[in-house]
Structures are given as C-alpha cells and as structure tokens.
Amino acid sequence: MTQAPPTRTATGPRIIAILAGLLLILHQDYWFWTSDILVFGVFPIGLFWHMGISLAAMMVWYLATRIAWPADFESDSVGEGGSFSHANSAEKTDGLSKPGIAEDSF
Amino acid sequence: MPSGSIQLMIIVAYLVLLLALGLLSSRLFRGTKLDFQVASHSIGPFLLLMSLFGTTMTAFALVGSTGESYRKGIGVYGLLASSSGIVHSLCFFLVGLRVWKLARRNGYSTQIEFFRDRLDNDFIGLLLFPILVGLVVPYLLIGVISSGGVIQTMTAGLAPGWSMFQTIGPDGVMNPATNGGVPAWLGSLVICVVVLIYVFYGGMRGTTWANTFQTTVFMVLGMVTFYVIANKLGRQESFLENLRVLAEAIPESHATREQMSKSKFLMYLLIPLSVGMFPHVFQHWMTAKNAASFKLPVVFHPLFIMIVWVPCVLVGVWTVAVYMSPDLRPDGPSLPTLPSGVVDANKVLPFLVKTQTGAVLGGFLAAGILAAIMSSLDSQFLCLGTIFNNDFVTHYFGKDRFSDQQQVLMTRIFIVAIVAITYLLSLGNVRSVFAMGVWCFSGFTALFPIVIAAIYWRGLSAAGASCGILAAITSWCYLFYQGTQVPIEQGGLSGYMIRFSLADQPIEIMPVVAMTVCSTVAMLVVSRITPKPSQEVLARFFD
C-alpha cells in the first residue's frame, strides 16, 4: 500500500487491543439471535450484522498498520536472501542462481 | 451433444491452462532450494495477499459453507467467516510478522526448523513432523473429496449408459443429479495429478502465481455465480427483486440462528486460531519480501472473506427456501442425496451451478470452484514436501549426503505417497466437508498456544512445548474417536460435544476448547519446572 509514514504511538497497540476485544464482544450478537428482520428486504439481520463486523475488522486492522505496526519492523533491515547467520544458512545459498530475474515484488 | 460435455471441455481447458501457467512459472524458477521452497523471499504485498487468501479459502469456504448454511442457516457466516476476519488478521499481525522476522534472521523455511532452533531441542522436530503431516491430511481430504464431487455433479448426463458413470440413489433408481457424470474418484484423481505437476515444476513461485490467478478466478466467478443463481431462482424481473423474493422465502429456522447454540457460537471463535499453526500458511509468510508486505493481507483479508462467504451462505439458505416452496421450486432433478437418502450438502453448490446456469457459464463456474480447491491443495502439497526435505532428509542425513536431484526425487515421492493415502481415504464415505474441516482446524488451534509462547514467552521450555503438543494430539485423538461413536442421526462428528454437569447445570463444551486447555495447561506447568533454553539461544529470539 502506498501511504504516508506510519504514526506509531505508545498507546497504538493498546487502542488496537481494545478495538479487537470490542469486535469479539460485538461478534456475540445474542440480541439478534432469533430476529428475522430483513435489512433492505435482502439480508437477514443476523447475516447483515456480521457483514458489518467484517468491514469493521478491516478498518481496525488498517488502523493497526498505522498506529501499532512494530517500530523495529519499519526499517525492514533484513535484506534480500536474509542475513542467514544460523545453521540453515549454507544450504540455502547453494544452487544454480540465475541472476537478473525480476522479483515478484507487487 | 450430451449434457455435461461442454462443462467437461471447459474444465479440461482450465486444467490445461493451469498446467501451462505452472510450466511458465518454472521458467522464472531460479533453480535454488530457497526459491523452490519460499520463492527466495521475494513476494510483494499483492501476491502475498492473494496467495494467503487463496490458501486459507478452501473447498471448506465454498462447498462447505454453502452446504452447512443449507443445513444450519445464516449463522454459519458468523460462526466462521466474520470471526476469521478478526482472528486471521490478528494471527498474521501477531504471529506471521514475528515469525517472518525470526525466520529471515535465522534462516528457516518450516515451522519445525523454527521450533527446533527456538527450543534448542531436536526431539520437538521428531514430535511435530508426524503431527503436522497427520493434521494436514484431513485438510487435503476436504479438497480432494470436494473436487471429485464438483466434477461429477457438473458433468452429470455425460455418459449415462456407462456403468462406471452411473450413480444409484437410495431407492435403487438412478440419481439424476449425478448420474452419467465423471465418477468422483476419477475427478479427484485428475485434480491431484494436475496440482502435483504444477507444484513440482513451479515450486513456491509457481504456486504463488497459480494461487493468485486462481484466487482471482474464483472471486470473480463466485460473484457471477451469485448473480446468475439469484436471477434464476428468484424468477423476477430485476436482480434486486430476486434478492427480495428469495430473502422472504427463507424459512425462519435458516434466517435466524434458532438452530444454533449460543455457547457453541462463542467457542467457535477458537477455530480460526488454527491459521497461526498451519504449516502451509507459515511457509507463505516466509515468502514475503519485507515486513511491509504483510500490511495488505492484514487489512484486506476480512473483506475478501466477506466477498466469498456472503454469496455462498445466501445460496445455501436460498436452496432451502426454493426447494421448500411450491411456487419457487425449480424444475428438474431433486437435490443430490447420499446413499442414506439425506441431501448431500457437499454437492449443493455444484448442483445449483449445474442446474441453474447454462452449459458454458456452468463450465466456467465449475472451473472457479475447482480453482478455490486447488489454490489450497498446491500450498499443502508443497509444504509437505518442504517439511520432509528440510526436517527429515537434510536434518538427519546432512545436506551433503544426497545430491539436489536425489533430494528432489525423495521429496516428490513423499508428496505422492501422502497424496495417495489422502486419495484412498477420500474414497470412503465422508458426509460433511464442514465437519472434517472443523476437526482438522481444532487440532491446529490446540497447537496455537505453543507458537504464541515460543514467540512471546522466554519461559517456554522444550519439555513444556513437547508436553503441550502431546497433550493436544492425545486429546484430539481421544475426542475424535468419541465423535466417531456419535450416530449420524445425532449429528455425527459435527454434533459431538463434551457434556457434563456442574452444580446440576448441564454444560456442553466443544472439543477444541478441551484440546486447547489441555495443551496450554501442560505447556505452562511443565515449562515452570523444567530447564529453559540458554541465554545465548534466547538472545537470538528476544531483542
């Protein structure tokens, strides 16, 4: 996503935790359990409510990428191929590398 | 031209196209093991979104959700779709991102490499290997069974005179919904072979491209299916009018959740946690080019789930409505049934596609359903091979013991063997794809506390993790056995609940809750009293 630099704050993760908890509470919509109201004459209310939960989840996770994204991940300091410093490193850099092949970067 | 022949031609053309894509992507293959297993960590946000979504949306999501909403009503969406929108993204955020960073730093491609290194213990790998493979098999089974059912239903009428293609209903007469179609065993076999070929040729890069292509196909065709079926079933002038007529016809039992238990609805929230321990999802996380690539999947996963599940759930409840209503009941054959005479819920979606759309469109829509199925099978096949190669062959025999070609050959033989076992199991009588999926996901959910502790808790010990895993799988086996003892009339495997009384109050608990509690308690208690990994090891995992 092309976007402005994130504005992670100390309270960001807490806000996201509260919103995610709220979503989980709203998910238990016992108040619509036996309601057969049709929203717009098309969607049973029990389905429509949960479609709303899906959209709200998308918004909460968008907010998470803006205010709660881990600060130590912003630099993306691990480069192509990784800094394979440990046991598995050698076997993974073996091989028949074909230079010049573009990455699937989109 | 016999009925079903056009659909068959389109399905075959689609499979050929997919093979071509697999072969084409093999030209981009860099020839390294790293590229074969994790696409050289080069996958950007869009491909990551599409491949992760395609991998998690299986036959369970399309065929299973339609069938289950046919049986239980609209509550199926809240039961698994909206909860997955919250929980899957949470797992990508809390687990995927961290695991990706640790794996890039320390060079892992599989979960077992991560756990073995994190706990500085070899036994954990030996323990996890058969458990992960064993739990992936039922997941594979869902796809294999569904693909055969889709092809059989869509090609019904193709060769009604061939004894091999004939299906006999419970009353001893031909079942018109499937009779003459390509036998399910043959359809499943062809799908397995096609997926195996493009996975073998393209590796993770080919799988990611095929997943992206197939995810696009099934999302677009899914919406087309919804539009066409709504217009056909509603029989009104406009699309909106059709939606209204069909909505009004849904019986109250299916328009509400009166058939569902509230406590069960709550406990189902645990099921989507399974995504945090799926080995194939883990491997897709490893393909990410950088941490920012995770943002798109984290944000759009809930929306994509909604786009796929809402039409499936509505089609499921509409089916109940129209087949119960004398005014709306479609002409033609009745819904397909199992030998017991019960409606075969797994075939509701392909049946509607077959009977409510034209031959050409029906063929494309069948290809769309198969795309969803295959976009999960491929990742699972590849993941099994990677686990076998990295965690068994290379780990125990050394990377120099066998040549690259020998390793590739052994890996392929292992994958084929697992697929063959799955295929043979698929020939049995599995009544509900949905129930099979829920049991499989329950096993992975029970392992979820282990991965969370491994990432966030310094106090996790190797013995604690091992006991947690053993508790999870032992409780799974015990409860699954208990579930198989429940008669079909009482819900079978999907109806099994742990029942007991507390202060004279009857309590019902889903198996997944018991399994997760068992694994968590065992992990916590044993970790408290056993030695932790050294500070040197912990320093690599906790900044």
XYZ file of C-alpha atoms in Angstrom:
649
model
C 0.000 0.000 0.000
C 1.310 3.422 -0.857
C 0.834 5.606 2.150
C 2.346 8.243 4.369
C 4.822 7.120 7.039
C 3.006 5.475 9.935
C 2.478 7.351 13.137
C 3.033 4.632 15.716
C 2.414 5.823 19.245
C 2.963 4.149 22.598
C -0.780 3.806 23.022
C -1.332 2.441 19.490
C -1.141 -1.257 20.394
C -3.442 -0.658 23.379
C -6.032 1.047 21.190
C -5.907 -1.864 18.743
C -6.178 -4.415 21.568
C -9.274 -2.618 22.896
C -10.849 -2.384 19.431
C -10.124 -6.048 18.666
C -11.658 -7.010 22.024
C -14.686 -4.881 21.213
C -15.056 -6.626 17.865
C -15.010 -10.006 19.588
C -17.720 -8.837 22.006
C -19.860 -7.398 19.201
C -19.389 -10.680 17.368
C -21.501 -12.400 20.039
C -24.721 -10.681 18.914
C -27.151 -12.624 21.053
C -29.594 -9.723 20.682
C -30.243 -10.674 17.029
C -30.298 -14.407 17.658
C -33.927 -15.084 16.758
C -34.695 -11.875 14.893
C -35.913 -12.478 11.342
C -35.803 -8.830 10.259
C -34.647 -8.388 6.674
C -32.322 -5.426 6.113
C -33.154 -3.706 2.783
C -35.505 -6.633 2.312
C -32.484 -8.708 1.292
C -30.198 -9.630 4.190
C -31.371 -11.409 7.354
C -30.238 -9.176 10.223
C -28.018 -11.910 11.706
C -26.056 -12.011 8.467
C -26.036 -8.260 7.903
C -24.629 -7.596 11.378
C -21.740 -9.946 10.766
C -21.014 -8.388 7.372
C -20.638 -5.181 9.365
C -18.245 -6.988 11.724
C -16.124 -7.997 8.710
C -15.945 -4.399 7.482
C -15.200 -3.109 10.971
C -12.403 -5.686 11.262
C -10.889 -4.368 8.057
C -10.910 -0.831 9.479
C -9.400 -1.929 12.787
C -6.580 -3.762 11.010
C -5.971 -0.789 8.776
C -5.635 1.322 11.905
C -3.251 -1.298 13.304
C -0.925 -0.848 10.352
C -0.960 2.914 11.020
C -0.617 3.180 14.782
C 0.505 -0.206 16.065
C 2.933 -1.544 13.483
C 6.023 -2.715 15.388
C 8.643 0.039 15.269
C 11.502 -2.427 14.793
C 9.867 -3.686 11.582
C 9.755 -0.321 9.863
C 13.355 -0.403 8.748
C 12.946 -3.831 7.138
C 16.586 -4.309 7.843
C 16.760 -7.896 6.632
C 17.761 -7.720 3.003
C 17.161 -9.972 0.045
C 18.130 -13.513 0.902
C 18.231 -12.605 4.571
C 21.272 -12.428 6.774
C 21.271 -16.182 7.161
C 23.521 -16.207 10.124
C 22.499 -19.521 11.532
C 22.507 -23.241 10.940
C 20.451 -23.350 7.798
C 22.247 -20.616 6.002
C 24.722 -22.531 3.911
C 22.321 -24.871 2.194
C 20.040 -22.036 1.233
C 22.587 -20.038 -0.639
C 23.759 -23.012 -2.659
C 22.460 -23.633 -6.037
C 22.072 -22.548 -9.532
C 21.181 -18.938 -9.088
C 20.140 -17.209 -12.261
C 21.000 -13.543 -11.870
C 18.860 -10.868 -13.379
C 15.452 -12.412 -12.794
C 12.998 -9.826 -11.511
C 11.366 -10.276 -8.128
C 7.627 -10.742 -7.800
C 7.514 -7.511 -5.905
C 3.903 -6.477 -6.360
C -24.023 -33.069 -27.643
C -24.585 -34.948 -24.342
C -25.364 -32.964 -21.228
C -22.234 -32.173 -19.261
C -19.870 -32.385 -22.228
C -19.413 -28.610 -22.578
C -18.743 -28.305 -18.855
C -16.197 -31.102 -19.113
C -14.425 -29.413 -22.018
C -14.194 -26.121 -20.135
C -12.910 -27.845 -17.003
C -10.278 -29.691 -19.047
C -9.280 -26.447 -20.809
C -8.912 -24.729 -17.452
C -6.712 -27.510 -16.110
C -4.530 -27.337 -19.219
C -4.234 -23.561 -18.768
C -3.182 -24.070 -15.181
C -0.546 -26.579 -16.199
C 0.743 -24.085 -18.760
C 0.944 -21.418 -16.060
C 2.864 -23.823 -13.830
C 5.294 -24.632 -16.615
C 5.663 -20.956 -17.491
C 6.393 -20.000 -13.908
C 9.022 -22.735 -13.815
C 10.972 -20.592 -16.293
C 11.166 -17.928 -13.591
C 12.424 -20.539 -11.157
C 15.950 -19.690 -10.021
C 16.977 -23.297 -9.595
C 17.739 -22.996 -5.889
C 16.183 -24.798 -2.990
C 15.405 -21.424 -1.419
C 13.468 -20.394 -4.489
C 11.599 -23.697 -4.659
C 10.547 -23.520 -1.008
C 9.988 -19.829 -0.276
C 10.386 -18.052 -3.643
C 13.663 -16.513 -2.440
C 11.684 -14.285 -0.031
C 10.725 -12.076 -2.941
C 6.924 -11.920 -2.824
C 5.415 -8.449 -2.620
C 2.178 -7.327 -0.897
C -0.344 -8.075 -3.647
C 0.879 -11.584 -4.380
C 1.142 -12.248 -0.647
C -2.447 -11.116 -0.113
C -3.764 -13.263 -2.947
C -1.704 -16.341 -2.120
C -2.502 -16.209 1.607
C -6.175 -15.687 0.934
C -6.308 -18.375 -1.753
C -4.549 -20.782 0.575
C -6.894 -20.222 3.501
C -10.064 -20.233 1.381
C -10.549 -23.863 0.540
C -13.319 -26.162 -0.506
C -14.363 -25.627 3.100
C -15.145 -21.979 2.306
C -17.113 -22.522 -0.912
C -18.554 -26.021 -0.963
C -18.582 -26.472 2.819
C -20.119 -23.103 3.689
C -22.912 -23.483 1.147
C -23.655 -26.990 2.378
C -23.540 -26.020 6.054
C -25.758 -22.971 5.585
C -28.165 -25.246 3.713
C -28.292 -27.330 6.882
C -27.942 -24.733 9.647
C -28.806 -21.304 8.199
C -27.189 -17.871 8.067
C -25.405 -18.302 11.406
C -22.647 -20.147 9.547
C -21.257 -16.772 8.430
C -20.772 -15.537 11.996
C -19.595 -18.943 13.074
C -16.539 -18.906 10.858
C -16.363 -16.031 8.365
C -16.652 -12.851 10.422
C -14.653 -14.448 13.245
C -11.938 -15.397 10.753
C -11.851 -11.809 9.540
C -10.886 -10.734 13.040
C -8.719 -13.672 14.061
C -6.823 -14.467 10.836
C -5.557 -10.912 10.511
C -4.702 -10.967 14.209
C -2.609 -14.089 13.587
C -0.873 -12.514 10.569
C -0.109 -9.488 12.740
C 0.928 -11.182 15.989
C 2.424 -14.414 14.701
C 3.159 -14.082 10.977
C 5.095 -10.865 11.194
C 7.244 -12.010 14.145
C 7.873 -15.431 12.692
C 8.817 -13.863 9.368
C 11.424 -11.678 11.024
C 12.883 -14.517 13.082
C 12.916 -16.817 10.091
C 14.653 -14.250 7.905
C 17.191 -13.564 10.605
C 17.885 -17.197 11.408
C 17.149 -18.845 8.067
C 14.089 -21.061 8.472
C 11.661 -22.282 5.854
C 9.480 -24.516 8.024
C 7.801 -24.380 11.406
C 9.836 -27.318 12.640
C 13.127 -25.513 11.939
C 11.799 -22.572 13.945
C 10.686 -24.642 16.939
C 13.815 -26.786 16.938
C 16.046 -23.729 16.990
C 13.916 -21.689 19.393
C 13.849 -24.506 21.965
C 17.350 -25.757 21.174
C 15.928 -29.255 21.045
C 15.858 -31.952 18.394
C 13.039 -34.071 19.797
C 10.486 -31.315 19.180
C 11.066 -31.781 15.456
C 10.544 -35.533 15.644
C 7.349 -34.945 17.559
C 5.933 -32.243 15.314
C 6.750 -33.882 11.992
C 4.141 -36.688 12.072
C 1.598 -34.475 13.856
C 1.726 -31.670 11.312
C 1.633 -34.114 8.411
C -1.200 -36.041 10.084
C -3.267 -32.913 10.613
C -2.712 -31.663 7.064
C -4.104 -34.920 5.662
C -7.741 -34.245 6.697
C -7.321 -30.753 5.282
C -6.162 -32.250 1.975
C -9.029 -34.680 2.179
C -11.540 -31.831 2.110
C -10.162 -30.567 -1.192
C -9.799 -33.967 -2.794
C -13.360 -35.038 -1.926
C -14.879 -31.738 -2.996
C -13.089 -31.630 -6.336
C -14.404 -35.069 -7.294
C -17.923 -34.130 -6.214
C -17.851 -30.885 -8.210
C -16.677 -32.580 -11.403
C -19.177 -35.418 -11.067
C -22.120 -33.102 -10.477
C -21.126 -30.678 -13.210
C -20.713 -33.382 -15.827
C -23.883 -35.307 -14.930
C -25.575 -36.708 -18.025
C -22.318 -37.052 -19.953
C -22.356 -40.846 -20.275
C -25.439 -42.267 -18.532
C -25.037 -45.566 -20.360
C -21.583 -46.315 -18.976
C -21.831 -48.448 -15.884
C -18.783 -46.755 -14.350
C -20.511 -43.362 -14.631
C -23.844 -44.466 -13.175
C -24.950 -43.478 -9.682
C -27.746 -45.293 -7.934
C -29.936 -43.490 -5.405
C -31.202 -44.951 -2.114
C -34.398 -46.146 -3.764
C -32.462 -48.194 -6.311
C -33.040 -45.823 -9.238
C -30.530 -43.596 -10.987
C -29.683 -40.355 -9.152
C -30.289 -37.721 -11.854
C -28.204 -35.079 -10.062
C -25.000 -37.037 -10.606
C -25.806 -39.923 -12.949
C -23.614 -40.111 -16.029
C -21.073 -37.665 -14.644
C -17.352 -38.321 -14.446
C -17.009 -40.522 -11.341
C -15.886 -38.622 -8.248
C -12.875 -40.917 -7.804
C -11.673 -40.090 -11.311
C -12.250 -36.343 -10.949
C -10.356 -36.274 -7.642
C -7.515 -38.238 -9.179
C -7.154 -35.845 -12.124
C -7.155 -32.791 -9.853
C -4.461 -34.328 -7.623
C -2.269 -35.096 -10.634
C -2.657 -31.605 -12.138
C -1.795 -29.888 -8.855
C 1.164 -32.205 -8.304
C 2.554 -31.387 -11.734
C 2.449 -27.616 -11.415
C 3.779 -27.726 -7.860
C 6.669 -29.961 -8.931
C 7.550 -27.683 -11.829
C 6.977 -24.258 -10.341
C 7.764 -24.696 -6.637
C 6.661 -21.878 -4.344
C 6.991 -19.226 -7.044
C 4.741 -21.191 -9.394
C 2.349 -21.969 -6.546
C 2.120 -18.299 -5.602
C 1.386 -17.242 -9.172
C -1.115 -20.087 -9.616
C -2.743 -19.131 -6.300
C -3.053 -15.516 -7.349
C -4.528 -16.482 -10.693
C -6.930 -18.970 -9.154
C -7.975 -16.644 -6.338
C -8.871 -14.001 -8.914
C -10.762 -16.614 -10.927
C -12.840 -17.908 -8.032
C -13.607 -14.469 -6.611
C -14.796 -13.086 -9.956
C -16.660 -16.226 -10.970
C -18.114 -16.526 -7.481
C -19.822 -13.166 -7.884
C -21.038 -14.120 -11.339
C -22.416 -17.380 -9.915
C -24.250 -15.495 -7.225
C -25.810 -13.102 -9.721
C -26.888 -15.826 -12.144
C -28.269 -18.193 -9.487
C -30.188 -15.370 -7.787
C -31.806 -14.361 -11.064
C -32.672 -17.940 -11.955
C -34.074 -18.954 -8.583
C -35.986 -15.713 -7.953
C -37.755 -15.643 -11.347
C -38.359 -11.880 -11.119
C -37.505 -9.036 -13.484
C -34.654 -7.378 -11.658
C -31.725 -8.666 -9.617
C -32.806 -6.689 -6.542
C -36.331 -8.021 -6.810
C -34.942 -11.549 -6.972
C -32.894 -10.962 -3.838
C -36.007 -9.768 -2.022
C -38.196 -12.648 -3.134
C -35.592 -15.189 -2.137
C -34.905 -13.500 1.210
C -38.607 -13.537 2.083
C -38.819 -17.227 1.256
C -36.026 -18.256 3.657
C -37.635 -20.265 6.461
C -37.272 -18.761 9.927
C -35.103 -21.681 11.012
C -32.490 -20.616 8.459
C -32.944 -16.808 8.539
C -32.170 -16.799 12.263
C -29.830 -18.804 14.478
C -32.519 -20.654 16.374
C -30.857 -23.941 15.383
C -27.538 -22.861 16.908
C -26.265 -22.946 20.442
C -25.055 -19.572 21.756
C -22.253 -21.133 23.734
C -21.114 -23.076 20.684
C -21.110 -19.846 18.687
C -18.767 -18.362 21.297
C -16.482 -21.387 21.391
C -16.174 -21.391 17.610
C -14.073 -18.230 17.988
C -11.170 -20.550 18.760
C -11.326 -22.352 15.415
C -9.784 -19.589 13.232
C -6.730 -19.503 15.514
C -5.711 -22.624 13.635
C -4.340 -20.418 10.846
C -1.479 -19.474 13.183
C -0.229 -23.059 13.111
C -1.000 -24.122 9.519
C 2.376 -25.204 8.138
C 1.455 -24.079 4.612
C 0.471 -20.605 5.813
C 3.737 -20.448 7.748
C 5.592 -21.191 4.527
C 3.697 -18.462 2.666
C 4.656 -15.977 5.379
C 8.270 -16.862 4.656
C 7.889 -15.772 1.040
C 7.311 -12.118 1.985
C 9.838 -9.708 0.586
C 9.682 -7.411 3.603
C 7.573 -6.695 6.671
C 5.539 -4.057 4.846
C 4.277 -6.787 2.501
C 2.139 -8.027 5.387
C 0.078 -4.840 5.580
C -2.119 -5.579 2.586
C -3.064 -9.119 3.734
C -3.685 -7.924 7.309
C -6.096 -5.212 6.129
C -7.910 -6.843 3.218
C -8.271 -10.426 4.437
C -11.588 -9.718 6.289
C -13.054 -8.008 3.212
C -12.063 -10.829 0.898
C -13.586 -13.382 3.259
C -16.837 -11.435 3.163
C -16.823 -11.251 -0.628
C -16.527 -15.041 -0.876
C -18.635 -16.218 2.068
C -21.733 -13.995 1.875
C -22.823 -15.283 -1.563
C -22.140 -18.893 -0.527
C -24.183 -18.591 2.670
C -27.065 -16.869 0.881
C -27.104 -19.511 -1.848
C -27.214 -22.205 0.851
C -30.259 -20.737 2.618
C -31.984 -19.873 -0.657
C -31.692 -23.525 -1.642
C -33.679 -24.481 1.434
C -36.187 -21.775 0.594
C -36.817 -22.693 -3.022
C -36.915 -26.449 -2.520
C -39.439 -25.990 0.299
C -41.616 -23.572 -1.653
C -44.094 -24.953 -4.196
C -44.004 -21.605 -6.054
C -40.235 -21.300 -6.321
C -39.173 -24.929 -6.604
C -37.013 -25.240 -9.748
C -37.882 -27.702 -12.474
C -35.564 -30.637 -12.980
C -33.933 -33.142 -10.658
C -34.113 -33.064 -6.884
C -31.112 -32.231 -4.754
C -28.393 -34.916 -4.772
C -28.556 -37.357 -1.904
C -26.242 -39.680 -0.049
C -26.925 -43.431 -0.101
C -28.734 -42.904 3.233
C -31.249 -40.647 1.468
C -30.077 -37.465 3.230
C -29.326 -34.486 0.958
C -25.606 -34.450 0.126
C -24.778 -30.960 1.402
C -21.299 -31.121 -0.171
C -22.925 -31.129 -3.615
C -25.479 -28.350 -3.125
C -23.329 -25.640 -4.716
C -22.167 -27.597 -7.784
C -25.702 -28.918 -8.224
C -27.139 -25.401 -8.358
C -24.411 -24.266 -10.730
C -25.179 -27.234 -12.958
C -28.947 -26.900 -12.953
C -29.395 -23.122 -12.764
C -26.850 -21.857 -15.266
C -26.188 -22.511 -18.936
C -23.670 -25.104 -20.036
C -20.887 -22.657 -20.946
C -21.274 -20.436 -17.902
C -21.704 -23.535 -15.739
C -18.395 -24.861 -17.035
C -16.620 -21.633 -16.130
C -18.244 -21.534 -12.728
C -17.182 -25.126 -12.080
C -13.650 -24.078 -13.007
C -13.978 -21.289 -10.439
C -14.927 -23.724 -7.683
C -12.073 -26.020 -8.659
C -9.737 -23.007 -8.606
C -10.589 -22.384 -4.960
C -9.961 -26.011 -4.129
C -6.681 -26.269 -6.000
C -5.324 -22.990 -4.632
C -5.159 -24.662 -1.236
C -4.090 -28.121 -2.320
C -0.982 -26.773 -4.038
C 0.365 -24.999 -0.948
C -0.342 -28.028 1.191
C 1.456 -30.379 -1.217
C 4.460 -28.076 -1.381
C 4.540 -27.628 2.362
C 4.553 -31.380 2.993
C 7.491 -31.767 0.646
C 9.403 -28.933 2.284
C 8.872 -30.330 5.770
C 10.033 -33.762 4.619
C 13.106 -32.423 2.881
C 14.258 -29.891 5.476
C 13.169 -31.521 8.682
C 13.838 -35.133 7.877
C 16.186 -35.736 4.936
C 18.523 -32.752 5.300
C 18.370 -32.576 9.065
C 19.096 -36.216 9.785
C 21.276 -37.190 6.829
C 23.082 -33.888 6.266
C 22.839 -31.604 3.293
C 25.766 -33.308 1.542
C 24.552 -36.875 1.948
C 22.278 -36.650 -1.094
C 22.567 -34.632 -4.277
C 19.978 -31.956 -5.085
C 18.408 -34.283 -7.637
C 18.142 -37.107 -5.117
C 16.567 -34.776 -2.564
C 14.049 -33.547 -5.110
C 13.208 -37.127 -6.068
C 12.719 -38.219 -2.446
C 10.603 -35.153 -1.720
C 8.386 -35.849 -4.704
C 7.986 -39.496 -3.728
C 6.979 -38.425 -0.225
C 4.411 -35.934 -1.520
C 2.961 -38.506 -3.919
C 2.746 -41.053 -1.085
C 0.845 -38.645 1.170
C -1.459 -37.624 -1.671
C -2.067 -41.305 -2.460
C -3.036 -42.000 1.161
C -5.340 -38.984 1.153
C -6.851 -40.068 -2.115
C -7.576 -43.547 -0.795
C -9.201 -42.044 2.312
C -11.344 -39.836 0.047
C -12.932 -42.929 -1.452
C -14.662 -43.566 1.885
C -17.986 -42.028 2.774
C -17.309 -38.578 4.221
C -20.674 -36.986 4.911
C -19.679 -33.432 5.737
C -16.744 -31.457 4.412
C -17.562 -28.866 7.046
C -17.261 -31.304 9.956
C -13.991 -32.683 8.626
C -12.630 -29.150 8.317
C -13.647 -28.171 11.838
C -11.894 -31.218 13.333
C -8.749 -30.528 11.347
C -8.742 -26.846 12.372
C -9.373 -27.835 16.001
C -6.119 -29.796 16.039
C -4.141 -26.839 14.743
C -5.875 -24.497 17.204
C -4.809 -26.754 20.065
C -1.194 -26.224 18.945
C -1.594 -22.442 18.732
C -0.601 -21.725 22.387
C 2.786 -23.311 21.649
C 3.624 -20.882 18.848
C 2.417 -17.867 20.834
C 4.563 -18.925 23.802
C 7.552 -19.556 21.543
C 7.357 -16.002 20.221
C 6.405 -14.033 23.306
C 7.414 -16.057 26.393
C 11.014 -16.574 27.449
C 9.869 -19.136 29.993
C 8.854 -21.767 27.428
C 10.968 -24.895 27.783
C 11.470 -27.711 25.292
C 9.833 -30.164 27.688
C 6.899 -27.771 28.182
C 6.369 -27.378 24.451
C 6.665 -31.137 23.896
C 4.134 -31.883 26.631
C 1.789 -29.244 25.223
C 1.997 -30.802 21.768
C 1.487 -34.311 23.178
C -1.495 -33.138 25.221
C -3.011 -31.502 22.121
C -2.684 -34.530 19.901
C -3.642 -37.078 22.560
C -6.803 -35.171 23.417
C -7.544 -34.742 19.675
C -7.275 -38.491 19.045
C -9.397 -39.363 22.074
C -12.133 -36.840 21.298
C -12.150 -37.659 17.582
C -12.697 -41.308 18.464
C -15.557 -40.294 20.770
C -17.004 -38.205 17.925
C -16.974 -41.152 15.543
C -19.195 -43.036 18.005
C -22.000 -40.459 17.692
C -24.739 -41.758 15.370
C -25.328 -39.811 12.163
C -28.907 -39.059 13.281
C -27.473 -37.195 16.289
C -25.130 -35.117 14.175
C -22.188 -37.496 13.858
C -18.740 -35.938 14.137
C -20.048 -32.398 13.746
C -22.579 -32.885 16.522
C -20.148 -34.199 19.113
C -19.847 -32.111 22.289
C -18.323 -32.887 25.668
C -21.213 -32.942 28.116
C -21.137 -32.874 31.907
C -22.957 -31.345 34.845
C -21.692 -28.616 37.131
C -23.813 -27.750 40.169
C -26.685 -29.603 38.488
C -26.332 -27.398 35.414
C -25.728 -29.234 32.113
C -22.571 -27.947 30.419
C -21.573 -28.521 26.779
C -18.055 -27.894 25.563
C -16.690 -28.124 22.039
C -13.739 -30.492 21.624
C -11.499 -27.606 20.501
C -11.880 -25.935 23.903
C -10.845 -29.070 25.771
C -7.876 -29.680 23.469
C -6.640 -26.097 23.781
C -6.982 -26.127 27.558
C -5.091 -29.443 27.724
C -2.191 -28.194 25.598
C -1.984 -24.823 27.383
C -2.016 -26.280 30.890
C 0.531 -28.968 30.032
C 2.814 -26.413 28.386
C 2.623 -23.921 31.263
C 3.010 -26.425 34.101
C 5.886 -28.382 32.588
C 7.692 -25.228 31.440
C 7.632 -23.911 35.010
C 9.535 -26.888 36.355
C 11.923 -27.758 33.537
C 15.076 -26.010 32.271
C 14.739 -23.218 29.707
C 16.961 -22.770 26.652
C 20.255 -20.995 27.347
C 20.534 -17.202 27.394
C 22.586 -17.414 24.233
C 19.689 -19.107 22.438
C 17.076 -16.741 23.881
C 19.121 -13.735 22.798
C 18.510 -14.681 19.177
C 14.735 -14.547 19.677
C 14.138 -11.720 22.135
C 15.662 -8.322 21.390
